[in-house]
């Protein structure tokens, strides 16, 4: 029993490394939610090409599991016990070095503006509510894994509310306002259009829609725009 | 539901001569106030029993305000649905579900209680409008009587009477102060109240100390009094020095206990709300577990109610357009059991014309929930020049042109209504779903000019 011991790490080591490095097709996700029932339900709902690499129920567990497994996507509940009470935001802050390779998709039952926008600004690539259906969540995971952003109608509504519905002037800082096209895309998403429908409506490709949405996400994360801060302050953000 | 006649709670009335004890007692027992007061006076003469009883009630019975505040904080108990019924609009309104039995009665009893309370307020006649003056007059009369008695040669022990009067007066002031602080401390501790309280306490203390001193030193020379005063101040100082840490600790404990109580009441309020809403709904869901439609409807209604409670914006003013749209969506959800998601950007105060917009939107949501599949998405956007509502479903779609003219739903309730109020409506339908677009310009004047053009535009949108 003592003799094979040195061999074990050798055979065991490549296993966790391989799927992350070599094989791109299955998407590895970590589900972070404090409700075990929800986690198992979500696992059952995900498509077969999405592999659940780990689960966590608290902030500390989540940071540890994400650092150990290095998943492609983390499905992150906004409200989490543990840590210093920061919930999902704290997990994002704790996993900051991994943000380049691991994408976070925020999940929540709450549709309060402060919850949604604070996780987005902390680095999440999208936000969906927990009432989302199985195929939709799988689609959202794939989209986030591909580097795109996922906007629910409600998030699009928040963005429009925060940035205002008037298109950008030339003089404005590029980060502080949405372009006319981005506004159109956001409006259609808020109206319940899927990316495909938005593309059809605006006579552009889905890829272009995704580019616009990613640009809006970047602005939402980085903008220090006066109205956004005021808007956030009114809702006790920041 | 036969309820025994409910006595009004025993509280000290604000219609008062001294502390409102008699009036409160009369109100509670349903006796005339005058009778109670006379009875109390008679009892007071009988060896001071009345005074003791009065004092006891004064200390033990809360004032009407305190009591109201206390009962407002206390959670609604399950046996008192009257208190909580108006707070739970979600559950009992759902048509087709067995409503909470007794809610009309309980509402009635709440109303009756309100009326009774109002009645008690109305019967509040200023019992003795010049109470203070009368008291002062009585005091002066007493003093005059004593003086006359002295003049007539009767030996009045002034040396004892004056200190005793001073002590009694000081004590009375201090005790009234206790009553006041109890009241003021519960309302809010404003600086003014505090200052007044301290002044009164100081005055009472000075009177009592002076009285005791005079009594002890036997109304003797100033020197003796002075010495006694010095000694007593020194003793008081020593006692204060020793007791200060203990007093501070006591005060701190009191504060923590108060904070704990606030937390407990908050918790109790949450528990009461959960009981009234969530637990009731869960019970209903268990009973109708077989009916998927009902379960979804109940769950949606409860979710909406709970969300409204958890995330309600205290600063948000009521009567906004978004509220109207959300209410319409809630109504459609309840009647058809179909999820309707509302996203709103911007808001404005609801006007008569917006009412039409909400009605048209409601009609569109009803259509979408009836004929479409999946979630109905509603998007409201209010800008400086118009309010727009988009209602989208994912149903099989229909051809707006082929809707028979007698179908009132689309033609009259949506398009006609919007046009009448200077707005426009367009219906875009494809096999992927249908979207109804409603637009209401801000001013009727501005819309009058553009109405025709906008109507053309909407036709153009509808046709391709």
PDB file of C-alpha atoms in Angstrom, chain A residues 109-112 153-154 157 160-161 165 187 190-194 197 200-201, chain B residues 303 307 311 341-346 377 379 381 383 390 392 394 432 435 437:
ATOM      1  CA  UNK A 109     -34.543  35.544  -6.922  1.00  0.00           C
ATOM      2  CA  UNK A 110     -34.189  39.195  -6.066  1.00  0.00           C
ATOM      3  CA  UNK A 111     -34.880  41.725  -8.746  1.00  0.00           C
ATOM      4  CA  UNK A 112     -33.833  44.669  -6.616  1.00  0.00           C
ATOM      5  CA  UNK A 153     -35.191  42.180 -19.719  1.00  0.00           C
ATOM      6  CA  UNK A 154     -35.011  43.499 -16.195  1.00  0.00           C
ATOM      7  CA  UNK A 157     -34.403  48.009 -17.927  1.00  0.00           C
ATOM      8  CA  UNK A 160     -31.772  52.132 -19.498  1.00  0.00           C
ATOM      9  CA  UNK A 161     -32.875  53.604 -16.209  1.00  0.00           C
ATOM     10  CA  UNK A 165     -32.810  56.832 -22.711  1.00  0.00           C
ATOM     11  CA  UNK A 187     -34.785  48.562 -25.460  1.00  0.00           C
ATOM     12  CA  UNK A 190     -36.152  45.035 -22.163  1.00  0.00           C
ATOM     13  CA  UNK A 191     -39.195  44.401 -24.340  1.00  0.00           C
ATOM     14  CA  UNK A 192     -38.569  40.678 -24.087  1.00  0.00           C
ATOM     15  CA  UNK A 193     -36.783  40.072 -27.400  1.00  0.00           C
ATOM     16  CA  UNK A 194     -34.248  37.296 -27.623  1.00  0.00           C
ATOM     17  CA  UNK A 197     -35.186  38.488 -32.495  1.00  0.00           C
ATOM     18  CA  UNK A 200     -33.849  40.196 -36.991  1.00  0.00           C
ATOM     19  CA  UNK A 201     -35.573  43.390 -35.922  1.00  0.00           C
TER      20      UNK A 201
ATOM     21  CA  UNK B 303     -44.273  35.961  -5.083  1.00  0.00           C
ATOM     22  CA  UNK B 307     -41.527  41.029  -3.533  1.00  0.00           C
ATOM     23  CA  UNK B 311     -38.270  45.483  -2.038  1.00  0.00           C
ATOM     24  CA  UNK B 341     -43.090  40.357 -16.392  1.00  0.00           C
ATOM     25  CA  UNK B 342     -43.103  44.123 -16.163  1.00  0.00           C
ATOM     26  CA  UNK B 343     -39.975  46.182 -16.753  1.00  0.00           C
ATOM     27  CA  UNK B 344     -40.331  49.921 -16.442  1.00  0.00           C
ATOM     28  CA  UNK B 345     -37.934  52.709 -17.245  1.00  0.00           C
ATOM     29  CA  UNK B 346     -38.802  56.199 -16.087  1.00  0.00           C
ATOM     30  CA  UNK B 377     -43.158  40.713 -21.406  1.00  0.00           C
ATOM     31  CA  UNK B 379     -42.049  47.147 -21.077  1.00  0.00           C
ATOM     32  CA  UNK B 381     -40.841  53.578 -20.973  1.00  0.00           C
ATOM     33  CA  UNK B 383     -39.629  59.840 -21.585  1.00  0.00           C
ATOM     34  CA  UNK B 390     -44.866  47.276 -25.288  1.00  0.00           C
ATOM     35  CA  UNK B 392     -44.965  40.958 -26.163  1.00  0.00           C
ATOM     36  CA  UNK B 394     -44.488  34.203 -27.774  1.00  0.00           C
ATOM     37  CA  UNK B 432     -42.670  33.939 -33.231  1.00  0.00           C
ATOM     38  CA  UNK B 435     -46.183  42.586 -29.910  1.00  0.00           C
ATOM     39  CA  UNK B 437     -46.973  48.830 -29.143  1.00  0.00           C
TER      40      UNK B 437
END
